[in-house]
Coordinates of C-alpha atoms in Angstrom, one line a residue:
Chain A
X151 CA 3.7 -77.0 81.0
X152 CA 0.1 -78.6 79.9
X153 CA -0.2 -81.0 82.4
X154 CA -0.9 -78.3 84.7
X155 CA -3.4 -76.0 82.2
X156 CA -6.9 -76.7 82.9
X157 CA -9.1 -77.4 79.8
X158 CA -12.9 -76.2 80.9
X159 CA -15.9 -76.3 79.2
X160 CA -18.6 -73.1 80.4
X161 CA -22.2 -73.5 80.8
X162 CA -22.3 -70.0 78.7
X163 CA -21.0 -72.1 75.6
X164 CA -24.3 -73.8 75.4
X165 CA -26.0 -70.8 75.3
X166 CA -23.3 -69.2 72.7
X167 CA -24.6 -72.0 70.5
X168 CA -28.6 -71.8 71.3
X169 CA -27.8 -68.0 70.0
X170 CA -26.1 -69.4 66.9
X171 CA -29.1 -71.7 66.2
X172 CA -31.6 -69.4 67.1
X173 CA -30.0 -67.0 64.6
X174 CA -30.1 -69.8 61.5
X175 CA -26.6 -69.1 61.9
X176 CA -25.2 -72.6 62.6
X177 CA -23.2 -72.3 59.6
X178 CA -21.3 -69.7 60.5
X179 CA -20.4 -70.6 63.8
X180 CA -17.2 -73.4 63.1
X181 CA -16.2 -70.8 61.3
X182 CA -16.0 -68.2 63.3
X183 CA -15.1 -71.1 66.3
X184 CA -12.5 -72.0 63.8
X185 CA -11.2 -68.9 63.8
X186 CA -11.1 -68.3 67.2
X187 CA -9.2 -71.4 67.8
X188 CA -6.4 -70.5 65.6
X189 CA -6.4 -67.5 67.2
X190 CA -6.1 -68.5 70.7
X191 CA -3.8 -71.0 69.2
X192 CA -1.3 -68.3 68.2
X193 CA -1.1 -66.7 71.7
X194 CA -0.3 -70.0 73.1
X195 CA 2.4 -71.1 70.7
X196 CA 4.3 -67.8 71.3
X197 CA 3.3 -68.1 75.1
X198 CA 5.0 -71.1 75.0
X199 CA 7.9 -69.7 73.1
X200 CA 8.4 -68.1 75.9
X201 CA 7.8 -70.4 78.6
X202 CA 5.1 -68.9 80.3
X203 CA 2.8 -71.5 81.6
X204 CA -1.2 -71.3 81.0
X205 CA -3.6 -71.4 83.4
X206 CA -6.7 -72.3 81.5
X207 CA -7.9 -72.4 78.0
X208 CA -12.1 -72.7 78.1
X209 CA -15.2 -72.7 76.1
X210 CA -17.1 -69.7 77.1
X211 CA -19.8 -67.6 76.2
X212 CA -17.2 -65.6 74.2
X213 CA -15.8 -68.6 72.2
X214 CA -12.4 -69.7 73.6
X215 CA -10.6 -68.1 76.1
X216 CA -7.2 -68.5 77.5
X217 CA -6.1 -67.5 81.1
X218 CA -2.5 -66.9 82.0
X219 CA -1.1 -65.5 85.1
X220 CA 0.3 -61.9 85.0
X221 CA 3.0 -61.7 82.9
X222 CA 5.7 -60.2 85.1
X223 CA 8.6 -62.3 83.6
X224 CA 8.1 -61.0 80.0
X225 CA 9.2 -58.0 78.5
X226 CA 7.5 -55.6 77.0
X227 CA 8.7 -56.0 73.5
X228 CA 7.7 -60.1 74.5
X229 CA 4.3 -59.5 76.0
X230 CA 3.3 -57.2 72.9
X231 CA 4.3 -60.2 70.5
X232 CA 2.5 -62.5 72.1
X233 CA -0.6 -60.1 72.5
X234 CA -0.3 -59.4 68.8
X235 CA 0.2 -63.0 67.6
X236 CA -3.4 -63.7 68.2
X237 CA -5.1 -60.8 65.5
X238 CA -2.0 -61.5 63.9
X239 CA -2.2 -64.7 62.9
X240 CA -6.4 -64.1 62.1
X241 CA -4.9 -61.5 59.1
X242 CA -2.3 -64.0 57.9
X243 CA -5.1 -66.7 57.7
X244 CA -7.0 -64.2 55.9
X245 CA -4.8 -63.4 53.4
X246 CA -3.3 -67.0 52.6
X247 CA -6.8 -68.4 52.7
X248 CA -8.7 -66.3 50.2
X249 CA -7.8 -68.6 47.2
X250 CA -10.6 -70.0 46.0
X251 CA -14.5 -69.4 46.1
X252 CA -14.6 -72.3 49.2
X253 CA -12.7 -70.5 51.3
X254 CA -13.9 -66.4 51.0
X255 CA -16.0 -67.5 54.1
X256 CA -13.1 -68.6 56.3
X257 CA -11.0 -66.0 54.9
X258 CA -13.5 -63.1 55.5
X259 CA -14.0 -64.5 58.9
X260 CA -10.3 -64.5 59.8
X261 CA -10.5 -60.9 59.0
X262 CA -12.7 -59.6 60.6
X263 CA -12.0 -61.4 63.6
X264 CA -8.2 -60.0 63.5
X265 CA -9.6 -56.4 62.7
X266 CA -12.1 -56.7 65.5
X267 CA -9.8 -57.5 68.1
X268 CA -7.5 -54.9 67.4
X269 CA -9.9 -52.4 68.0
X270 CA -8.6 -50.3 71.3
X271 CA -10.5 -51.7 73.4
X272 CA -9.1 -52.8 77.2
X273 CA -10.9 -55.9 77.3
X274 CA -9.7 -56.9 73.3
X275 CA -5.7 -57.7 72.1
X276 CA -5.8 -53.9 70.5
X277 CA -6.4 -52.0 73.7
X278 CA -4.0 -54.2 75.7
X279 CA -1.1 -54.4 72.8
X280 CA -1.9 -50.2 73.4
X281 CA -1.5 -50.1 77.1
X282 CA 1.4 -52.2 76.3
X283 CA 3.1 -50.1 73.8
X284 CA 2.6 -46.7 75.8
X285 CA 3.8 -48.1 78.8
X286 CA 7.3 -49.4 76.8
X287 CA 7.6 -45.7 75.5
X288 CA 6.8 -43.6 78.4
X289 CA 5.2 -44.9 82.0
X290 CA 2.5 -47.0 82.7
X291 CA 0.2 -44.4 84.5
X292 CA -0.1 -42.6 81.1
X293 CA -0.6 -45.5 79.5
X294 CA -3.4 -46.3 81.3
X295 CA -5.2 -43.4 81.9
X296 CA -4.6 -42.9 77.9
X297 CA -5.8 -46.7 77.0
X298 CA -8.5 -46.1 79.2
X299 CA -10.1 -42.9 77.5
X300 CA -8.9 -44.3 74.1
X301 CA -11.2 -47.8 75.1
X302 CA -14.3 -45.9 76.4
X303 CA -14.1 -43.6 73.3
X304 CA -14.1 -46.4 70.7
X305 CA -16.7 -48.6 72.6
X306 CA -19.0 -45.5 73.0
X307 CA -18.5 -44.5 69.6
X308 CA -19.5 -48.4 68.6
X309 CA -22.3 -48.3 70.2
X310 CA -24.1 -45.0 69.0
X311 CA -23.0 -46.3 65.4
X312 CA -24.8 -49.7 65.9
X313 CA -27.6 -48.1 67.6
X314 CA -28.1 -45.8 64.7
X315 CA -28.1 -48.4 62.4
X316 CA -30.5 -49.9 64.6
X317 CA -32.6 -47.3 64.6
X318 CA -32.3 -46.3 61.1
X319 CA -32.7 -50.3 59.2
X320 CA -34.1 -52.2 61.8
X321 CA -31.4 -54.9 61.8
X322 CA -28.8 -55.5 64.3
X323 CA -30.4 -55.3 67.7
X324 CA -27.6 -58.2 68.0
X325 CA -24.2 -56.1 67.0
X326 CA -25.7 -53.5 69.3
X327 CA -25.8 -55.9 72.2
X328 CA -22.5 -57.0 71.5
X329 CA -20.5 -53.7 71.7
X330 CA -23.0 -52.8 75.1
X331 CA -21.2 -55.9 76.3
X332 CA -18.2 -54.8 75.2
X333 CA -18.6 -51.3 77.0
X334 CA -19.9 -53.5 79.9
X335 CA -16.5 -55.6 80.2
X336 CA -14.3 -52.2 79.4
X337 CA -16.0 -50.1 82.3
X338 CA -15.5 -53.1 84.4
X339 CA -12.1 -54.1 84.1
Chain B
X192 CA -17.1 -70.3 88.0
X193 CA -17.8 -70.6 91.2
X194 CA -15.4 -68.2 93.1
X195 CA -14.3 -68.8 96.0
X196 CA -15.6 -66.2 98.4
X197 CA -14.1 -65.7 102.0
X198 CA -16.8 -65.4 104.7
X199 CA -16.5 -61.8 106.0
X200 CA -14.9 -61.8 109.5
X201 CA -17.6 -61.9 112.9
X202 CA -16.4 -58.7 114.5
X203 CA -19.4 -57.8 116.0
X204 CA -22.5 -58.9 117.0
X205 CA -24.2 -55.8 115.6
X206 CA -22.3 -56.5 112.2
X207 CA -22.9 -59.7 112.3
X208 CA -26.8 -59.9 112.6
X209 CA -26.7 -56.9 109.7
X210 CA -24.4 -59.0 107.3
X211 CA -26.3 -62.2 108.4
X212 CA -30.1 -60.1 107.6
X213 CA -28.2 -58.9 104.5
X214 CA -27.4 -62.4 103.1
X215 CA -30.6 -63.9 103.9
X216 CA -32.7 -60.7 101.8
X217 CA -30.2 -61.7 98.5
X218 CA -31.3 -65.5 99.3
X219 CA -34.7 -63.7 99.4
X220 CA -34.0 -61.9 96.3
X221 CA -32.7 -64.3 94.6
X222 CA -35.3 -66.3 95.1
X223 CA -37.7 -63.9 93.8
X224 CA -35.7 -63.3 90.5
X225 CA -36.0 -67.5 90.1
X226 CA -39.8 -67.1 90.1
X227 CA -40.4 -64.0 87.8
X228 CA -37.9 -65.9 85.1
X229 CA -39.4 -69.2 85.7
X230 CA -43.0 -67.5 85.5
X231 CA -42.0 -65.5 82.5
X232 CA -40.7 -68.9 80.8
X233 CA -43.5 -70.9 81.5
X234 CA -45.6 -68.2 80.4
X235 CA -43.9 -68.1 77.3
X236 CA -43.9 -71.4 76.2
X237 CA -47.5 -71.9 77.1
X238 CA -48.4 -69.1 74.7
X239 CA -46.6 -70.9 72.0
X240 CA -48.1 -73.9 72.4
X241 CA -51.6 -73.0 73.2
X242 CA -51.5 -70.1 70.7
X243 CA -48.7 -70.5 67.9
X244 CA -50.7 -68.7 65.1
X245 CA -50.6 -65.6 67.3
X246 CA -46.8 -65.8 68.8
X247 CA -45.7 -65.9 65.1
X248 CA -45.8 -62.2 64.7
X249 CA -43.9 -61.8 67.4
X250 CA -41.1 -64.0 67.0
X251 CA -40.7 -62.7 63.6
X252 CA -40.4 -59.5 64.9
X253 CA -37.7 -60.4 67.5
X254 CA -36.4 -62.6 65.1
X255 CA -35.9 -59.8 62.5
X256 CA -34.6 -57.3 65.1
X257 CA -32.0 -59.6 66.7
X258 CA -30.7 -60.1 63.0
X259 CA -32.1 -63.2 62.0
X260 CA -32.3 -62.4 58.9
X261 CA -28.8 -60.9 58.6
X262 CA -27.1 -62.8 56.1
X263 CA -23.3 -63.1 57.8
X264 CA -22.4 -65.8 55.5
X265 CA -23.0 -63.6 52.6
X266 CA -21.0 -60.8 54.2
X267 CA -18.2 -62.5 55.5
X268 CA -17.9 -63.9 52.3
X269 CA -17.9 -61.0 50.6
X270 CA -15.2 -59.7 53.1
X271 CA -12.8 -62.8 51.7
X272 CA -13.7 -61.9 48.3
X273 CA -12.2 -58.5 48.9
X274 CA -9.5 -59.9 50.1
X275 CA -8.7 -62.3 47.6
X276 CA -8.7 -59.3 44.9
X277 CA -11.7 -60.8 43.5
X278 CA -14.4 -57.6 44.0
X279 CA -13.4 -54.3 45.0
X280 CA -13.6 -53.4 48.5
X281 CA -16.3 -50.9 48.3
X282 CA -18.4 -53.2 46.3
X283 CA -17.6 -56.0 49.3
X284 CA -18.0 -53.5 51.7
X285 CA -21.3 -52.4 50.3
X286 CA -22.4 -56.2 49.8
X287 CA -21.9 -57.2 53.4
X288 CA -23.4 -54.2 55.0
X289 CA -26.7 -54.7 53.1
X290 CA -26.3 -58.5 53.9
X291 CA -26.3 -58.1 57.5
X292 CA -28.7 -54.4 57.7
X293 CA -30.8 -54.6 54.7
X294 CA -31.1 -58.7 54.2
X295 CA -34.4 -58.2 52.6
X296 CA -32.7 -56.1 49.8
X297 CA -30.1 -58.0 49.7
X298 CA -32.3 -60.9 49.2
X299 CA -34.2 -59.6 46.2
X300 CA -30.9 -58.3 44.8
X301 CA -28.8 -61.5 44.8
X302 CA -32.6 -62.8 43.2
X303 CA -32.3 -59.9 40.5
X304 CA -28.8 -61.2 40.1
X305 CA -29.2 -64.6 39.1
X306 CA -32.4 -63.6 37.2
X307 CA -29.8 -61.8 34.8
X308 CA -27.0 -64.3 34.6
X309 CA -30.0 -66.7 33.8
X310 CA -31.2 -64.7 31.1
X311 CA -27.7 -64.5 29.8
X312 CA -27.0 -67.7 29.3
X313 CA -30.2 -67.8 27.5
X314 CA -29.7 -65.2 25.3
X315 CA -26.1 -67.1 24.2
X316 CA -27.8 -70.3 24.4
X317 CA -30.4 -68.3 21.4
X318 CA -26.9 -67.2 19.9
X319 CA -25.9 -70.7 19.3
X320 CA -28.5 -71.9 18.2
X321 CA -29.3 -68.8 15.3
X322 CA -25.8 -70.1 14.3
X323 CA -27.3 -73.7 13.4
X324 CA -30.8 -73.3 12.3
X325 CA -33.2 -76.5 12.3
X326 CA -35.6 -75.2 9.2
X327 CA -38.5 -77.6 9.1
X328 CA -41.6 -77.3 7.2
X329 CA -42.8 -74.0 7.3
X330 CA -46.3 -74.0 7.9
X331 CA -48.3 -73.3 4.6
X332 CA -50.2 -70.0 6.4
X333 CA -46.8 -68.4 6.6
X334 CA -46.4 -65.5 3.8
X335 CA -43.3 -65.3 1.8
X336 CA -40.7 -62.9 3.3
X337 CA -40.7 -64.6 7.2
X338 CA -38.6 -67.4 8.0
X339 CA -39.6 -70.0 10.7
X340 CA -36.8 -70.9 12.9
X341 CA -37.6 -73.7 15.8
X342 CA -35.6 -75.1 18.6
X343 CA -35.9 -78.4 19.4
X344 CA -34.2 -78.9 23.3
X345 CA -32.9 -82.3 24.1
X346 CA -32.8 -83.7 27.5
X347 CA -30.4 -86.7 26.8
X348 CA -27.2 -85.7 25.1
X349 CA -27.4 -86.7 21.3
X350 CA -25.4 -90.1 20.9
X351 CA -21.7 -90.5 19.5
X352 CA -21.2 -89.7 16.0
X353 CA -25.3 -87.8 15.4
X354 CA -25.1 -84.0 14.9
X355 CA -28.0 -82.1 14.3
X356 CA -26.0 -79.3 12.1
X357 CA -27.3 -79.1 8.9
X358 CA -25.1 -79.2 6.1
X359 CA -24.8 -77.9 2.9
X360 CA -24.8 -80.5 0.2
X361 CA -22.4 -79.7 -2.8
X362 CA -25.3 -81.8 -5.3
X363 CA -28.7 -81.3 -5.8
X364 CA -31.0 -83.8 -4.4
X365 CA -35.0 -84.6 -3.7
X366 CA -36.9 -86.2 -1.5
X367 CA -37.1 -90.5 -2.0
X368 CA -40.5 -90.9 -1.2
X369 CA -43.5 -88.3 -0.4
X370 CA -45.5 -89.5 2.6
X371 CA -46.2 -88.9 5.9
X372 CA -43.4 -88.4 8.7
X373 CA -43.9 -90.7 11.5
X374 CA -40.7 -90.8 12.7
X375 CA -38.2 -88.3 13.0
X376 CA -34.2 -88.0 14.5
X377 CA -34.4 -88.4 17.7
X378 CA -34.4 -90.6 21.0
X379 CA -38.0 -92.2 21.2
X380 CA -39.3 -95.7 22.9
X381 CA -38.4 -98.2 20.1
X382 CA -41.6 -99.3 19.0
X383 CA -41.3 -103.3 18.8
X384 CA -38.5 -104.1 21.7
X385 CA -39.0 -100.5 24.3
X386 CA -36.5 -98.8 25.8
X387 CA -35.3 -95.7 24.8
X388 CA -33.5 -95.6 21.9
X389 CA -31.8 -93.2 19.6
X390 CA -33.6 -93.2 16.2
X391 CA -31.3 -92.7 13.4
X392 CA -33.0 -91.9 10.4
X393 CA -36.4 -90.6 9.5
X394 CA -39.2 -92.9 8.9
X395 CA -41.7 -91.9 5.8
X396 CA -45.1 -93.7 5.9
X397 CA -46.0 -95.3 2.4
X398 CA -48.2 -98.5 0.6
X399 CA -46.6 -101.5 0.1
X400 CA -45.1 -101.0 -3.6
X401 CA -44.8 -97.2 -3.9
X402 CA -41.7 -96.2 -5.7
X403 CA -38.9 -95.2 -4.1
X404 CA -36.4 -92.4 -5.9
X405 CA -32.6 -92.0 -5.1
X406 CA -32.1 -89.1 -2.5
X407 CA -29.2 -87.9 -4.9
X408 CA -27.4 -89.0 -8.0
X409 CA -24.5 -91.5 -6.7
X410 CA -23.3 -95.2 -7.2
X411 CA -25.3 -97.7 -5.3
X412 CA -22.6 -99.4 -2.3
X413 CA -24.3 -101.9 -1.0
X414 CA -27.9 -103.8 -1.1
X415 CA -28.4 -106.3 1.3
X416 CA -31.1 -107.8 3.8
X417 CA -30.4 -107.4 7.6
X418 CA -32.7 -108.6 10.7
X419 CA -34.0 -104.7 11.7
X420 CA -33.4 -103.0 8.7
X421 CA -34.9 -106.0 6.6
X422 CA -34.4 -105.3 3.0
X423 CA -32.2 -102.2 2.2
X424 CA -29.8 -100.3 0.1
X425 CA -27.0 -97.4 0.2
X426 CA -26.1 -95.2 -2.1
X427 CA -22.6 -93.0 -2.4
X428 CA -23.1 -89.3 -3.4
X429 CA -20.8 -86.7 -3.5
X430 CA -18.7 -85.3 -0.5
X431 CA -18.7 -88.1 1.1
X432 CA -22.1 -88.9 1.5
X433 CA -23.8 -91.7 2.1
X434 CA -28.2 -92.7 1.9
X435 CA -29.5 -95.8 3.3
X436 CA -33.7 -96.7 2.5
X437 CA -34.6 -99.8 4.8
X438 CA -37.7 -102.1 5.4
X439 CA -37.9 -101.9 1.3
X440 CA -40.3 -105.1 -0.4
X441 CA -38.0 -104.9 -3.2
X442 CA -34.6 -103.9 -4.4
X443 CA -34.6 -102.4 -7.9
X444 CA -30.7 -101.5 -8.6
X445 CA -27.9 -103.5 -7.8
X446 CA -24.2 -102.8 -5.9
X447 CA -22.1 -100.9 -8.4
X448 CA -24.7 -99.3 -10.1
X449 CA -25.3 -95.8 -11.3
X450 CA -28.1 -94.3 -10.0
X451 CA -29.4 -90.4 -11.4
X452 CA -31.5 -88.1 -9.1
X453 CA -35.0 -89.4 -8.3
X454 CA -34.8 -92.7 -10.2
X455 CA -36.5 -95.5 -8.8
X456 CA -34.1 -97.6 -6.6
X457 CA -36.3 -99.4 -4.3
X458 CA -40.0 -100.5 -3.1
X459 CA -41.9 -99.5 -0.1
X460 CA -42.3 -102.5 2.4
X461 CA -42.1 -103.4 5.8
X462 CA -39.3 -106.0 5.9
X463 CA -37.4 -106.0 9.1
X464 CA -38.4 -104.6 12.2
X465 CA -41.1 -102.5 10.9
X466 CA -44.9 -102.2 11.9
X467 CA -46.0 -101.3 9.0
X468 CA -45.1 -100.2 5.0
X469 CA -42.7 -97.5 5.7
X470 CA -39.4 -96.2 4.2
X471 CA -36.8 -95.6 6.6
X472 CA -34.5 -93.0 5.6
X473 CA -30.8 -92.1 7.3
X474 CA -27.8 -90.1 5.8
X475 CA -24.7 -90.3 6.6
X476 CA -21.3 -88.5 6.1
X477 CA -18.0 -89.7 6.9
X478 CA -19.1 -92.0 9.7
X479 CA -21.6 -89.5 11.5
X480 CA -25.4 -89.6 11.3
X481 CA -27.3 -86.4 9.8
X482 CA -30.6 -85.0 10.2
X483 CA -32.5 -85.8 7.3
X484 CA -35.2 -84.0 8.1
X485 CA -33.2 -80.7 6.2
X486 CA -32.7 -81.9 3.2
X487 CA -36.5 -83.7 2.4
X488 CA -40.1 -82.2 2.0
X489 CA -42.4 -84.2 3.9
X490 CA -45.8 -83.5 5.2

C-alpha cells in the first residue's frame, strides 16, 4: 500500500519556514510540525485499518498534508473515524503529555491544534466529520447546504474577531491572515 | 503542482485566434506581474542595504503587526499548563491571550513576576539568616539600645565540618590575647604557599612574648610542635569544647594540666608557618570548626 503513496516535498514548505524564522518563531515550529505529524499519522493508521490506499502525504505550505482518493468504499460510520482520528489523537497527546513543565509546550500545542481543526470548517476535519455526520442521519444535500452555511458562518465570524483584535491591540495581523485563508480555501472548495 | 491542463479543442478558427490572443496577453501578464515583484524586491533590498537606519522603523512596524512579537511559546505553554491542572483555565486563557495580543505587557508582567519571586527568596534568605546572627564588633559610634547585625555572603560553600552558627557556651570565657585581627574565618589566599584556602581559626596580631590567657577554664590536651602550626597547645573546656593557640614562642602549661580562665598558657611567636608574631586562635566542638570571632573582643 506505500509503495504506491507519493512522499512530496512543496516549494511552499520553504516559505512556511522563512515565515517561522521571520517570526523568531523557530522554536515553535517542530512543535507544531510535531504535532502535525502525529496528526496526519493518526488518519493514516486508521486509513490503513481500513485498507484504503494513500495517494500522497506532502510538505506543504500548510505543514503536512495527506491526499487520498474519494472514499467511496468506507462507510459512513468508517470515514467519520478516520476523519476524527486526526483531532483526535492531537487531544489524547494533549492530555497524556502535559506531565511535566518540559512538555506544557507540546501538550498546549496538541491542543490547540485538535481544537482548531475541529472547528466547522469545510476545508478542516470538523467541517468534513459535519458533512459526514448529517449526511449518515439524513441526506447528503442537507448536509451540505447545512455544512456549507455552518463553515462560512464560523470562518466569517473568525475573521471579524481577529480583525477586531487587530484593530483594537495591534497584534495579529498574522492570525487574521490565517482565517482569510481559511475563508479563501472554504469559499473555494 | 504542476496540473496537467488539456489544451482546449481547435474548433474554429475564430475561436482559435481569440483563445490563442488570450493566452499570449496572460504570457503578457504574467510577465508584467514578474517585473513589478522583481522591481519591488530589488527595491526593497536596496533600501536596506543603502539605508538600514531608516528601514528599521519599518520593519519593526511590520514586524510588530505580523505578530513578531507574539509570544506563542508562552501561550501554548500556558495552554498545556491548563491542561495539566497546573493553573486554572481562565488564568491560562488570560496568559496566552496577552502573550500573543499584548506581548509588550506580557513582557513587563512575566519581568514584574520574577522581580517578586526574586525578592522573595530574599526576604527568606534575610529570615534565615535573623535566625543565626553573626554579631561582630559593634562600632564604638553606636548608642546603646541598637543592635548591629551583618551578613557576610559566601561564594564558595563553607568546607566540611565549619559552621558559622554561633553557639552558646555553657562557661564563661575571655578573649586569649588583645590585638589586632588580621585574619578572620574564612577562605582567603594562604599567605606563604597561595591558593585558596579555607582559614580555620582567627589570627590576633601580637609582640613576640606577650602573654597569652586560656580562652576558658579547661584541662590542657595536648602541647605539641607541628610544621604550620609550629608551637601550639589545646585546651578541653566544657561541652565538648576544644581551643587550639598556634605559632606560640613558648609553651607555659603542660598536657594534663588545669588551666583557670585567663591564666597565662602560652607566648606570642611566630613558629610555624607564620609571617610574623601572631596568635592563631581556632575552637572547636565535637569535631567541627567554630567561628571564633563570637566569642572574642578584638579590635
Amino acid at each position: 500500500m506505500w509503495r504506491s503513496t507519493e512522499f512530496r516535498l512543496e516549494p511552499g514548505f520553504f516559505l512556511l519556514l522563512a515565515l517561522a524564522a521571520a517570526l523568531g518563531a523557530l522554536d515553535v515550529l517542530p512543535v507544531l510540525l510535531a504535532a502535525a505529524a502525529c496528526h496526519e499519522a493518526a488518519h493514516l493508521a486508521v486509513l490503513g485499518w481500513f485498507h484504503v490506499p494513500v495517494e500522497r502525504v506532502a510538505l506543504t505550505a500548510a505543514g503536512v498534508e495527506i491526499r487520498a482518493p474519494i472514499q467511496t468504499r468506507l462507510s459512513y460510520p468508517q470515514e467519520i473515524a478516520a476523519v476524527a482520528a486526526g483531532p483526535a489523537c492531537n487531544l489524547l497527546l494533549a492530555l497524556v503529555s502535559a506531565r511535566g513543565p518540559g512538555w506544557y509546550l507540546f501538550a498546549g500545542a496538541n491542543f490547540l491544534l485538535g481544537a482548531f481543526n475541529l472547528l466547522p470548517v469545510l476545508t478542516l476535519d470538523g467541517g468534513r466529520i459535519c458533512y459526514l455526520l448529517v449526511s449518515w442521519l439524513w441526506e447528503p444535500v442537507t448536509a451540505d447546504r447545512l455544512c456549507r452555511t455552518l463553515s462560512a458562518v464560523t470562518a466569517w465570524a473568525l475573521l471579524l474577531l481577529l480583525g477586531g483584535l487587530l484593530l483594537l491591540t495591534g497584534q495579529g495581523l498574522l492570525l487574521l491572515l490565517g482565517a482569510a485563508g481559511l475563508l479563501a480555501g472554504c469559499r473555494r472548495g | 503542482m504542476a496540473a496537467y491542463h488539456r489544451p482546449p479543442p481547435r474548433r474554429s478558427p475564430r475561436r482559435t485566434v481569440h483563445q490563442t490572443a488570450r493566452r499570449r496577453d496572460s504570457g503578457g501578464r504574467r510577465m508584467v506581474q514578474l517585473v513589478i515583484c522583481g522591481g519591488i524586491f530589488v527595491l526593497l533590498a536596496a533600501w536596506k542595504l543603502l539605508s538600514p537606519q531608516s528601514i528599521a522603523p519599518f520593519a519593526r512596524t511590520a514586524g510588530g503587526l505580523l505578530g513578531q512579537d507574539a509570544d506563542f511559546r508562552a501561550a501554548f505553554s500556558a495552554v498545556g499548563r491548563a491542561i495539566a491542572g497546573q493553573s486554572p483555565v481562565s488564568d491560562s486563557l488570560q496568559e496566552a491571550y496577552t502573550a500573543v495580543f499584548a506581548p509588550s505587557r506580557y513582557e513587563a508582567e512575566r519581568a514584574a513576576q520574577v522581580q517578586k519571586g526574586a525578592m522573595a527568596a530574599a526576604d527568606r534568605l534575610h529570615a534565615v539568616m535573623a535566625a543565626h546572627p553573626m554579631v561582630t564588633q559593634p562600632p564604638p559610634e553606636e548608642d546603646e539600645g541598637t543592635v548591629t547585625q551583618s551578613y557576610t555572603f559566601f561564594s564558595q560553600p563553607l568546607p566540611e565540618k565549619v559552621t558559622m552558627a554561633q553557639e552558646i557556651f555553657p562557661f564563661a570565657h575571655t578573649t586569649p590575647l588583645q590585638g589586632t585581627l588580621t585574619s578572620t574565618f574564612r577562605w582567603r589566599e594562604h599567605p606563604i604557599y597561595g591558593g585558596e584556602r579555607f582559614h580555620y581559626g582567627i589570627d590576633i596580631a601580637g609582640t613576640k612574648g606577650s602573654a597569652i590567657g586560656a580562652f576558658a577554664g579547661g584541662v590542657v590536651k595536648a602541647v605539641g610542635e607541628g610544621a604550620s602550626l609550629g608551637k601550639y597547645l589545646m585546651i578541653d573546656h566544657e561541652g565538648g569544647i576544644t581551643t587550639l593557640y598556634a605559632h606560640c614562642s613558648k609553651i607555659s602549661v603542660s598536657s594534663g594540666q588545669t588551666v583557670a580562665m585567663g591564666e597565662k598558657v602560652a607566648e606570642v611567636g611566630d613558629t610555624g608557618d607564620a609571617t610574623g608574631p601572631h596568635l592563631h586562635f581556632e575552637i572547636h566542638r565535637d569535631g567541627m570548626y567554630l567561628n571564633p570571632i563570637y566569642y572574642v573582643e578584638v579590635h
